[in-house]
Coordinates of C-alpha atoms in Angstrom, one line a residue:
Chain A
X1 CA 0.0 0.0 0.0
X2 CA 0.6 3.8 -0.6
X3 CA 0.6 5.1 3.2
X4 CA 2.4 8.5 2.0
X5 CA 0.5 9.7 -0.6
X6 CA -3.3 9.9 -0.7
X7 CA -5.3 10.3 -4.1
X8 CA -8.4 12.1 -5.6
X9 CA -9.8 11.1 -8.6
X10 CA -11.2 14.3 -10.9
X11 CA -13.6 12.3 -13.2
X12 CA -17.2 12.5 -14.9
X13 CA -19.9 11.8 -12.7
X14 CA -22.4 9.0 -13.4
X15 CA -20.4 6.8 -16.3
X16 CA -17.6 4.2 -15.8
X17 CA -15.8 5.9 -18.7
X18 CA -12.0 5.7 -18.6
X19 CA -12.4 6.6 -14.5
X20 CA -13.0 3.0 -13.8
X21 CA -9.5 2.0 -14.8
X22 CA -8.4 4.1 -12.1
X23 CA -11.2 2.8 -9.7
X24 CA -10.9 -0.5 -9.9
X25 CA -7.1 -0.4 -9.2
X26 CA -7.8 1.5 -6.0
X27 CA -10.8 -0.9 -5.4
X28 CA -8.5 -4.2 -5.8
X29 CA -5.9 -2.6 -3.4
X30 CA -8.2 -1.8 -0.8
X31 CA -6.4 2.0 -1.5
X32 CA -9.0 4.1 0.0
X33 CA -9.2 7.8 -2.3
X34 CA -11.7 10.6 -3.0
X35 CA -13.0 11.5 -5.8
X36 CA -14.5 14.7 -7.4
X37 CA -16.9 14.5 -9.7
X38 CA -18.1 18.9 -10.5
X39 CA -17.7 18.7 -14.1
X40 CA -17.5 22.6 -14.1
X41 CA -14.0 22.3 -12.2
X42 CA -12.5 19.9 -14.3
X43 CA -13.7 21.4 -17.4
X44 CA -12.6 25.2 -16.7
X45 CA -10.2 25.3 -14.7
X46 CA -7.9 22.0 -14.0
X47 CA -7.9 21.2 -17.7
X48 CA -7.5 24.2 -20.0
X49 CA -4.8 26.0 -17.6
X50 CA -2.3 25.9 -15.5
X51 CA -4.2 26.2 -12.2
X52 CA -2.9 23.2 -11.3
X53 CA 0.8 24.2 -11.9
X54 CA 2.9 21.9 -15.8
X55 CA 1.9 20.1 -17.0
X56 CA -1.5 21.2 -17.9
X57 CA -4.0 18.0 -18.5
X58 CA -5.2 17.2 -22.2
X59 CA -8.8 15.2 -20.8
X60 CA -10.0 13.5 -17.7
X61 CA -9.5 11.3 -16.0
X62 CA -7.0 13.6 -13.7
X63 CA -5.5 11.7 -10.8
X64 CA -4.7 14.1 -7.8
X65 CA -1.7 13.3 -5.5
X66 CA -0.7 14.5 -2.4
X67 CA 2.5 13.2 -0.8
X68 CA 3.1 14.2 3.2
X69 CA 6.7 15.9 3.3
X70 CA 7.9 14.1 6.1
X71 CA 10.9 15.4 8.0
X72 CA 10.9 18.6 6.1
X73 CA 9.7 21.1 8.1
X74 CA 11.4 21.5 11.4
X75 CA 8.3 23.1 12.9
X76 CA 6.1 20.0 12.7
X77 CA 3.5 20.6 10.6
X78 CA 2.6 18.0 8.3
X79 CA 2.2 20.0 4.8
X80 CA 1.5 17.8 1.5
X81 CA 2.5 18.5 -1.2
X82 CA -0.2 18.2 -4.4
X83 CA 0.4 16.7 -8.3
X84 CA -1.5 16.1 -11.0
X85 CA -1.4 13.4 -13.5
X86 CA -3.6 12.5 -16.2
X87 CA -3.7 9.6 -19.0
X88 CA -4.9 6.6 -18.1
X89 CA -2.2 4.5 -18.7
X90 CA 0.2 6.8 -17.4
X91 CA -1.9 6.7 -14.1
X92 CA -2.1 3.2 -13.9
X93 CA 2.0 2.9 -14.5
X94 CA 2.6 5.0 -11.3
X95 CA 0.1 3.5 -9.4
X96 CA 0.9 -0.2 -9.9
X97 CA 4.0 -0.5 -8.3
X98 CA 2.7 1.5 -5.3
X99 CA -0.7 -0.6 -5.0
X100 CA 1.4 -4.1 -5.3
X101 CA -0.9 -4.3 -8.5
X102 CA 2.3 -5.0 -11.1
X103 CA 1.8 -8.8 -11.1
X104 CA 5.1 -9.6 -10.1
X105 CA 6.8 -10.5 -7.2
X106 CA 7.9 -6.9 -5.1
X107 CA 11.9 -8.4 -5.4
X108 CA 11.5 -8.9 -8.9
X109 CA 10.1 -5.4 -9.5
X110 CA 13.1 -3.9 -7.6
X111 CA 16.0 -5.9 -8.8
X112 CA 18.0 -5.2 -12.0
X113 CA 15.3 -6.1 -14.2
X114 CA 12.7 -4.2 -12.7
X115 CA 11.9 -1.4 -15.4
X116 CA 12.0 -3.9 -18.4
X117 CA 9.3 -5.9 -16.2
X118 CA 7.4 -2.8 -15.5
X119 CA 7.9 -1.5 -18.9
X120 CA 5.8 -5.1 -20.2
X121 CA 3.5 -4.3 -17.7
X122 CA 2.7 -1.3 -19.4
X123 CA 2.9 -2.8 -22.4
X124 CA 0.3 -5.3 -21.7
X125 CA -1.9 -2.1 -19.8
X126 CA -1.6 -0.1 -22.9
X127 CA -2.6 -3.1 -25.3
X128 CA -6.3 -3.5 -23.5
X129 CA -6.6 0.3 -23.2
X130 CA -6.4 0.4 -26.9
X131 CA -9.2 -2.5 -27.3
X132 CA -11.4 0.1 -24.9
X133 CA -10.8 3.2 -27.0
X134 CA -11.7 0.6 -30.3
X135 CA -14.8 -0.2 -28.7
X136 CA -15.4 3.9 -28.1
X137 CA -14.7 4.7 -31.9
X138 CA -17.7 2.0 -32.8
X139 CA -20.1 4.4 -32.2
X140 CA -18.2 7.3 -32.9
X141 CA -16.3 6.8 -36.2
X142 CA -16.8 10.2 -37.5
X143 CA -16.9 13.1 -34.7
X144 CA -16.5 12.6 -31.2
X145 CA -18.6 15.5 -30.8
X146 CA -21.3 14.6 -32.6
X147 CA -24.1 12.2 -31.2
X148 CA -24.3 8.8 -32.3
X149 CA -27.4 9.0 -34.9
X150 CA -25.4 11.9 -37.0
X151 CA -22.9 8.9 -37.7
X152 CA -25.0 6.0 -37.7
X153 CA -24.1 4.6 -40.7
X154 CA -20.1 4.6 -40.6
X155 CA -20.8 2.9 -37.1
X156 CA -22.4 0.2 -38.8
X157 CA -20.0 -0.6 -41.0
X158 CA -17.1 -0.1 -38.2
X159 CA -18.9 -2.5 -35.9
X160 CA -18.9 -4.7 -38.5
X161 CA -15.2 -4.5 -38.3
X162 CA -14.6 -4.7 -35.0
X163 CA -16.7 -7.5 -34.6
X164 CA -15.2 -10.2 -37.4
X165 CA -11.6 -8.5 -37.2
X166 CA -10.4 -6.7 -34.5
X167 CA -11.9 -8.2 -31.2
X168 CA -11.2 -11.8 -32.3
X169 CA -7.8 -10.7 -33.1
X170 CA -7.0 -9.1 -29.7
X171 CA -9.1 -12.1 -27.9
X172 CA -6.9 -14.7 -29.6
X173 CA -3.6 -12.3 -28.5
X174 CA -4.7 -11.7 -24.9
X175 CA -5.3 -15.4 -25.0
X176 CA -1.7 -16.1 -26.2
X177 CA -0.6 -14.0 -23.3
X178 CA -2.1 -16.2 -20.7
X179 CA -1.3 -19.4 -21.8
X180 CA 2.3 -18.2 -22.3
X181 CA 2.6 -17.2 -19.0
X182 CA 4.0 -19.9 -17.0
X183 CA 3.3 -18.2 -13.5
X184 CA -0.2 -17.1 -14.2
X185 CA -2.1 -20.5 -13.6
X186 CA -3.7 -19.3 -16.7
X187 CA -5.4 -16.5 -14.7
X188 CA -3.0 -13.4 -15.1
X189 CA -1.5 -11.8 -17.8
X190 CA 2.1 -11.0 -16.4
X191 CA 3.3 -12.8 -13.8
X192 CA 2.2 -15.0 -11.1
X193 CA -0.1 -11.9 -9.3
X194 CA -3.1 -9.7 -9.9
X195 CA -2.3 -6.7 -12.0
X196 CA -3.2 -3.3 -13.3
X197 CA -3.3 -4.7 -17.0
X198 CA -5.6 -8.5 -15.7
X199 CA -8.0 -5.4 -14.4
X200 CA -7.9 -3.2 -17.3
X201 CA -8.3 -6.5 -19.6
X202 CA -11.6 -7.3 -16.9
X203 CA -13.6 -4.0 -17.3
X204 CA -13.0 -4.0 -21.0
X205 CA -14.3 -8.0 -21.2
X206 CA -17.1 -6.3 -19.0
X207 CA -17.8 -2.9 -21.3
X208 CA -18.0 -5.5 -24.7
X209 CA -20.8 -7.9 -22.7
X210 CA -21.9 -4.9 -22.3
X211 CA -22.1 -3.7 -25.6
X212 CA -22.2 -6.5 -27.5
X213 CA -23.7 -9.3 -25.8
X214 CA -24.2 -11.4 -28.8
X215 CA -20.7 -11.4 -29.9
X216 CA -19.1 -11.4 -26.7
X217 CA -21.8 -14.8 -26.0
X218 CA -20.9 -16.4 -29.5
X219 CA -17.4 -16.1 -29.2
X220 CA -17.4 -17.2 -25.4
X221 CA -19.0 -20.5 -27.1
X222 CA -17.1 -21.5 -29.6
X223 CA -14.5 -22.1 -26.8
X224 CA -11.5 -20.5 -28.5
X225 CA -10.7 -17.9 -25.6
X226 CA -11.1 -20.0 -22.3
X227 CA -8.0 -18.1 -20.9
X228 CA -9.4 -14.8 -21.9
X229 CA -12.8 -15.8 -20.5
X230 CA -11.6 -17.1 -17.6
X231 CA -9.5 -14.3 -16.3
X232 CA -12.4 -12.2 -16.3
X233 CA -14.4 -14.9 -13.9
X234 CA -11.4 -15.1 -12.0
X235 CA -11.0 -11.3 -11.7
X236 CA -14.8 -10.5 -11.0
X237 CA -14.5 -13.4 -8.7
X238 CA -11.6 -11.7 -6.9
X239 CA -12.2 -11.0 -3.5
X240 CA -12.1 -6.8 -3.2
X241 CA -13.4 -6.7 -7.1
X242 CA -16.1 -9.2 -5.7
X243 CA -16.9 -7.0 -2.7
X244 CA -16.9 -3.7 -4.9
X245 CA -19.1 -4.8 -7.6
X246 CA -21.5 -6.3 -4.9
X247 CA -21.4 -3.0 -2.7
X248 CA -23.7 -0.5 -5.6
X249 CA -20.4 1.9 -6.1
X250 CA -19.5 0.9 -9.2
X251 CA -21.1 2.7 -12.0
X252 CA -23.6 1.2 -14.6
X253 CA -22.4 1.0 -18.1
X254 CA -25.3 3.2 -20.2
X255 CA -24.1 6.0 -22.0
X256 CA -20.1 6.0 -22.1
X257 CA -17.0 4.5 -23.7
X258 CA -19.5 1.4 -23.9
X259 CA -22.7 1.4 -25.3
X260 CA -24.9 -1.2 -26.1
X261 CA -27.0 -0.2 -29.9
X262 CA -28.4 -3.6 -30.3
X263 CA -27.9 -2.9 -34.5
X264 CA -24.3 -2.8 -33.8
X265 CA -24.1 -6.4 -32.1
X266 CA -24.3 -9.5 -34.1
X267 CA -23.3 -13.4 -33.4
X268 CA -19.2 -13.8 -34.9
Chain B
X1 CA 24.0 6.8 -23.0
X2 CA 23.1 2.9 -21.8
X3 CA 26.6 1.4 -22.4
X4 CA 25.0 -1.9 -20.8
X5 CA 22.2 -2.3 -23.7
X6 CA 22.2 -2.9 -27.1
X7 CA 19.1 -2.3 -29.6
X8 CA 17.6 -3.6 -32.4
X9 CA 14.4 -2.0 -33.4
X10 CA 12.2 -4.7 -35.6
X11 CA 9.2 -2.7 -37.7
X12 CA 7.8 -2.4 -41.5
X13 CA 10.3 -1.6 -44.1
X14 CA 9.9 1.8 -46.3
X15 CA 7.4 3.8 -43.9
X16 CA 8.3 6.0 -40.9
X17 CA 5.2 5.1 -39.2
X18 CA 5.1 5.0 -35.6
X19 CA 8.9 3.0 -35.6
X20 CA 9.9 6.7 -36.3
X21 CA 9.4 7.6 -32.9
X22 CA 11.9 5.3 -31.7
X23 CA 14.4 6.2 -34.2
X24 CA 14.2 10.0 -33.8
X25 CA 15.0 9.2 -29.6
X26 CA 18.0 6.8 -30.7
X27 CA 19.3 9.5 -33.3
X28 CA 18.5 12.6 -31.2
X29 CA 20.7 10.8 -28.2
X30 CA 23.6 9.6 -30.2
X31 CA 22.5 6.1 -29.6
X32 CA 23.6 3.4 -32.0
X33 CA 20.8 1.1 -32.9
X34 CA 20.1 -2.0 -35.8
X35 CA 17.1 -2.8 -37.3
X36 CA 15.3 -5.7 -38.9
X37 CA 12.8 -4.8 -41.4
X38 CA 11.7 -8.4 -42.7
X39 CA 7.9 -8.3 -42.4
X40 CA 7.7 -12.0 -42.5
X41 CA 10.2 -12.4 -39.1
X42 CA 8.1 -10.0 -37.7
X43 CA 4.5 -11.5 -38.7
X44 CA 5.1 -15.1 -38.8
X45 CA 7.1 -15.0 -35.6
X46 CA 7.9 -12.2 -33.3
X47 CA 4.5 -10.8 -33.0
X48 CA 1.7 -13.7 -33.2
X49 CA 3.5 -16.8 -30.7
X50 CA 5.6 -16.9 -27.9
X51 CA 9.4 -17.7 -29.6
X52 CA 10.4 -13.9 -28.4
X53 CA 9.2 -15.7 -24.4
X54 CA 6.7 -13.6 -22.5
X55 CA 4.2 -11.4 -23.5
X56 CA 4.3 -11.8 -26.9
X57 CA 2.9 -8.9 -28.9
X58 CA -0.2 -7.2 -30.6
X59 CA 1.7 -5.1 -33.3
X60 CA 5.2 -3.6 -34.3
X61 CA 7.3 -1.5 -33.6
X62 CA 9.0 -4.0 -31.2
X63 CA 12.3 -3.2 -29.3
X64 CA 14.4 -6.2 -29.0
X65 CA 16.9 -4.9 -25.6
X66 CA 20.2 -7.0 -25.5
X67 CA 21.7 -7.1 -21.4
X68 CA 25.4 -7.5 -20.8
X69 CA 25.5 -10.0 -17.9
X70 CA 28.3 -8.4 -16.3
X71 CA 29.6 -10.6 -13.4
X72 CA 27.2 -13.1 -13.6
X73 CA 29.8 -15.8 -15.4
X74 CA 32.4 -16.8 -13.9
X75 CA 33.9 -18.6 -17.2
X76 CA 34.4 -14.8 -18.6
X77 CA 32.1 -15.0 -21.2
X78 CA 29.7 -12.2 -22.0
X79 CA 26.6 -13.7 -22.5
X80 CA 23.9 -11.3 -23.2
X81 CA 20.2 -11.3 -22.0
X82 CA 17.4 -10.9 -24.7
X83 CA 14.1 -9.1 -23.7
X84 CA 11.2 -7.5 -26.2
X85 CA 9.2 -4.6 -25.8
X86 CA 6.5 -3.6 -28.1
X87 CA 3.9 -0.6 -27.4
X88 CA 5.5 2.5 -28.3
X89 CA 4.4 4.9 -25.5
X90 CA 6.0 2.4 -23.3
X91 CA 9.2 1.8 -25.0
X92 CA 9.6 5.7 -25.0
X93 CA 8.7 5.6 -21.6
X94 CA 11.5 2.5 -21.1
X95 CA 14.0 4.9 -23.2
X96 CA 13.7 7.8 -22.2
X97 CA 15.8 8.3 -18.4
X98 CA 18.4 5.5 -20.2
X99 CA 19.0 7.4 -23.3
X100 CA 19.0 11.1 -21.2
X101 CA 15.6 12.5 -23.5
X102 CA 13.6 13.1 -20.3
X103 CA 14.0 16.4 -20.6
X104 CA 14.8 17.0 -16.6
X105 CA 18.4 16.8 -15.3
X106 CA 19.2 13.3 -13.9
X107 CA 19.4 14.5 -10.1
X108 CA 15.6 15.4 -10.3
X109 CA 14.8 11.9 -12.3
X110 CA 16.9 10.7 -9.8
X111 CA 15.3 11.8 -6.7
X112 CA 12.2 11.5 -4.5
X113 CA 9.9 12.9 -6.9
X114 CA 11.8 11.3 -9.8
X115 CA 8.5 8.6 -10.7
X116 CA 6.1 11.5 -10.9
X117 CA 8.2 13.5 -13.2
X118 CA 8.4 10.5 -15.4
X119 CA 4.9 9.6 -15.2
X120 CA 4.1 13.6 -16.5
X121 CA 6.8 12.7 -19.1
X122 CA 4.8 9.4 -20.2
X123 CA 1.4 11.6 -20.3
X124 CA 2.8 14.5 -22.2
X125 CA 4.0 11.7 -24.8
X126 CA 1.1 9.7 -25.0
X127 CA -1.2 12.6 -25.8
X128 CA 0.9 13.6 -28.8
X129 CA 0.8 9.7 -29.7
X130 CA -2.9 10.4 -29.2
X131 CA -3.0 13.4 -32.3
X132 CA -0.7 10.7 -34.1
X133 CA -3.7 8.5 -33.8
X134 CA -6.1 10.4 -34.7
X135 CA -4.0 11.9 -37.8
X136 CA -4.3 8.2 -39.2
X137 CA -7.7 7.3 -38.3
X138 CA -8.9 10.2 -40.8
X139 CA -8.1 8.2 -43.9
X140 CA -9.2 4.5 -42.4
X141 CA -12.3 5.9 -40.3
X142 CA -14.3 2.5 -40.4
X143 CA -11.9 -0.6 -41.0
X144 CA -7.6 -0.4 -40.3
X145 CA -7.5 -3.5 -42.8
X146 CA -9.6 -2.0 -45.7
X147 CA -8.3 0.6 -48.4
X148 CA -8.8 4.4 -48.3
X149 CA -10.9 4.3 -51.3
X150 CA -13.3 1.8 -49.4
X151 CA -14.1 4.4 -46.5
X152 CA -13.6 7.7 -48.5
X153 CA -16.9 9.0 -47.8
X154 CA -16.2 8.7 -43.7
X155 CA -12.8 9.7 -44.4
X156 CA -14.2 12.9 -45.8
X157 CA -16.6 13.4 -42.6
X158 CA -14.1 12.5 -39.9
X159 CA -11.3 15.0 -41.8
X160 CA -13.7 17.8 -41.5
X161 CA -13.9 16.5 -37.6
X162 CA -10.0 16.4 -37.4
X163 CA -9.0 19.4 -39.0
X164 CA -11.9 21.9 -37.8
X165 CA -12.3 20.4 -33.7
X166 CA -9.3 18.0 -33.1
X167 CA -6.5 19.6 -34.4
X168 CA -7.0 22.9 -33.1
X169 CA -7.6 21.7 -29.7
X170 CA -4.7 19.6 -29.5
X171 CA -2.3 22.2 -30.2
X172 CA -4.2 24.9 -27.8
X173 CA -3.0 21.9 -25.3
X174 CA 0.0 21.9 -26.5
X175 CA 0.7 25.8 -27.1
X176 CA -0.6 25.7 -23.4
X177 CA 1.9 23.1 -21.9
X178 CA 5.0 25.0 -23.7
X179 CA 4.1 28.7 -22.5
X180 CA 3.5 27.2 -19.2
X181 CA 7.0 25.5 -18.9
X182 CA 8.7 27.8 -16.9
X183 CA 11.8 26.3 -17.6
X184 CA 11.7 25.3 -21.5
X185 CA 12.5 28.7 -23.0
X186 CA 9.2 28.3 -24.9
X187 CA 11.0 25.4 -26.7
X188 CA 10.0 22.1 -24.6
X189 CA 7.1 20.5 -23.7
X190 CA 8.6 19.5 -20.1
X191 CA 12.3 20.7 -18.2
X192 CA 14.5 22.6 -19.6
X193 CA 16.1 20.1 -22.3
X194 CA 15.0 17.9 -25.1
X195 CA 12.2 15.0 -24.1
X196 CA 11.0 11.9 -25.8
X197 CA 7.7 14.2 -25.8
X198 CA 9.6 16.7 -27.7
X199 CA 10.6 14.4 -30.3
X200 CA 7.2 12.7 -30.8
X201 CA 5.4 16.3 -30.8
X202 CA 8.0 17.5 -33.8
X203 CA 7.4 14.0 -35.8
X204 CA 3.8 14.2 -35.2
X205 CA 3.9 18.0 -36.5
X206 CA 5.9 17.4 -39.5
X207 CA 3.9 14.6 -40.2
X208 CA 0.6 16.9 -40.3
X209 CA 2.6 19.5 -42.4
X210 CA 3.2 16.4 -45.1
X211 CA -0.8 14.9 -44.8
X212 CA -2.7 18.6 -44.2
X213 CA -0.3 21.4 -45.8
X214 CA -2.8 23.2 -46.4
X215 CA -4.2 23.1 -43.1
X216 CA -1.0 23.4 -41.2
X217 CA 0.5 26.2 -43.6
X218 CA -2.8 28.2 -42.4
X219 CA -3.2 27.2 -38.7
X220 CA 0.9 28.7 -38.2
X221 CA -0.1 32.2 -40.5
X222 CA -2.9 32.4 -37.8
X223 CA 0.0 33.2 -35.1
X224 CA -2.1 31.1 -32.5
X225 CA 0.5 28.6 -31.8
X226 CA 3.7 30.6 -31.7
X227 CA 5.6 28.1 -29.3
X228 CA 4.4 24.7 -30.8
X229 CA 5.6 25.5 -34.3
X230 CA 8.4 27.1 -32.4
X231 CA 9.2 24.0 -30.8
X232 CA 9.1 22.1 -34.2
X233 CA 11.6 24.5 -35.7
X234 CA 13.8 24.5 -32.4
X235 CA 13.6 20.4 -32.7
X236 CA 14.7 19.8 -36.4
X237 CA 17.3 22.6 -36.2
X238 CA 18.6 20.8 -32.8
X239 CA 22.0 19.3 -34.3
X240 CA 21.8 15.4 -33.7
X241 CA 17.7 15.5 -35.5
X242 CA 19.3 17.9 -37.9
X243 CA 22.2 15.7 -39.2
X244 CA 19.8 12.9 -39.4
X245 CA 17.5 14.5 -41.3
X246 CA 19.6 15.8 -43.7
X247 CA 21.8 12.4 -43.7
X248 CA 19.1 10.7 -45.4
X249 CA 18.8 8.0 -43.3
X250 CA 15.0 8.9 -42.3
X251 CA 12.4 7.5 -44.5
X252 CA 10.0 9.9 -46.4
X253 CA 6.4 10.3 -45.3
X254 CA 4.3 8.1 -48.3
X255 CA 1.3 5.5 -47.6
X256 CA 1.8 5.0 -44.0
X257 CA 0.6 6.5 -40.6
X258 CA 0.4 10.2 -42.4
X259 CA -1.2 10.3 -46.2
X260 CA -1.4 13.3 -48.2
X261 CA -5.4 13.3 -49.7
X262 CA -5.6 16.5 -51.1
X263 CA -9.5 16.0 -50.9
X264 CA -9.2 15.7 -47.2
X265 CA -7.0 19.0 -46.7
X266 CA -8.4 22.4 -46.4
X267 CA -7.4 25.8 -44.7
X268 CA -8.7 26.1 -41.3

């Protein structure tokens, strides 16, 4: 655990969005944090200057870090000092070391090999988070600022993709991934503990069943991805993930990265 | 420099693509690297099974990183250690304190707040990768495996998207994150030297310049974004990037991540 710093997550309110990447790390840790959720201040003021001292932050989610300066001031008063990160894999690289949420065991993170194990953390991290924004772009190919029914059409056709090309493809790598991994009992991506990227790869299983039931149901079936499949029963079986889904905080897919337009889904 | 590793960076032949980002931070540091552009090594092999051990990988470029053992045989022989990274955000990340691009001097990398720094390194370069995204999503809107001329008619939608909205907010962000840099002489995107983020920013710029001249050519007249184009000028006249450039080593923008459409280019 983190017992220096403390955390607030600046997100949208209501949706899972790209904030529940962040959650459900501090969920599985048991890493108690706040969170803020007044669009207003994130919209005008900690994104679009410098209110929150450099870097300035491109989009949400926006991690906020305060780290207790211990032993600096002679005069005993515990000040903190605050940071700001943003980029959601960039979050979830800082954070997994300090939330034991890297996979691997904590000597093997700090020996001589550490960063290039870190590095293929984030590696593995980044590969799921670019399935999530894939899933985004299905219903909006055109304009992110535009609603969905101005680009209905070039949705269908990119669902269409999505569904015969690019999820079987990164179902049938994330499956290589676990079966390679000799320390995973073919229930963990890297290494032989839970990690940021097995949680990443859980909510975006999640968001597509989601979204696409039918595919997600047809290509559960046909048996091909029982690693991929089973990681996300073994995650969402996970004690702390069990506890958080169970307790009513975790927020309802409806109207965010995944949405389910039942003219988008289809059996594979 | 990272007199311990040895490099060889395995992507497409011909294209710059996103194996460019990697190249520009070995050539910017002085650091001598190989390459392997067989496709069918890199297909049939590296990126689909498990030969290259665990993780395998979704999609080049992979970085293959080469380890003197130092110490560990006691027979004298320098055996080497083999490792892969693919992901480009996190092989910049990987790079980037080893090959000194962090753009922060090494006693700050180095210290207490060293992992933070790094992690606002990693976000400033994976929103630039971000824009490089986007730039090639505009002519393959719908399907990454299907031809231009397949998806023109989105192409034509989400260009207007890109070039009016996307564009212009990226490098308000970015023309935000320079002027705010109080130690970057209105030349760097984080410190006071040249960053990983740096390079990526310049690539992704010229890039743009090669796809949208038009667009580009009318966005600098508008004098908006004094320090980014700044910074693009600062980084291709900075003498390592310089000599490359003009060595012609670096491969030509042509059919890859940036394509010049002249249907999808217009002033802003």
């Amino acid at each position: 655990m983190s017992g220096s710093e403390s955390y607030t997550l600046h997100y949208w309110p209501s949706i899972p969005g790209r904030g529940e990447y962040i959650r459900l790390a501090f969920e599985a840790a048991g890493q108690p944090f706040e969170e803020n959720n007044k669009v207003e201040s994130l919209v005008d003021h900690i994104m679009t200057d410098t209110v929150v001292g450099h870097p300035p932050h491109f989009a949400p989610p926006l991690l906020e870090i305060r780290r207790k300066e211990s032993g600096r001031e002679p005069s005993g008063g515990a000040s903190a000092e605050r940071f700001y990160l943003s980029q959601t894999p960039a979050i979830l690289a800082y954070l997994a070391p300090k939330l034991g949420l890297t996979g691997l065991p904590a000597d093997e993170v700090q020996g001589t090999e550490g960063d290039l194990k870190l590095a293929q953390l984030n590696q593995l991290t980044l590969t799921a988070l670019d399935l999530s924004n894939e899933a985004h772009d299905t219903h909006h190919p055109v304009a992110v600022g535009a609603y969905y029914e101005e680009q209905k059409d070039e949705a269908l056709r990119r669902a269409e993709d999505f569904r015969k090309n690019r999820v079987p493809k990164f179902l049938r790598y994330f499956e290589t991934v676990i079966r390679s991994n000799g320390r995973g009992d073919g229930k963990r991506l890297i290494g032989p503990s839970l990690s940021v990227a097995d949680l990443v790869l859980f909510q975006v299983l999640d968001g597509l069943s989601f979204a696409y039931p039918r595919l997600m149901a047809s290509l559960e079936r046909k048996g091909d991805y029982g690693g991929v499949f089973g990681l996300k029963r073994h995650v969402g079986g996970w004690d702390k993930v069990k506890g958080y889904v169970e307790s009513g905080r975790r927020r309802k897919f409806s109207n965010g990265l995944y949405r389910h337009y039942p003219e988008l889904d289809a059996e594979a």
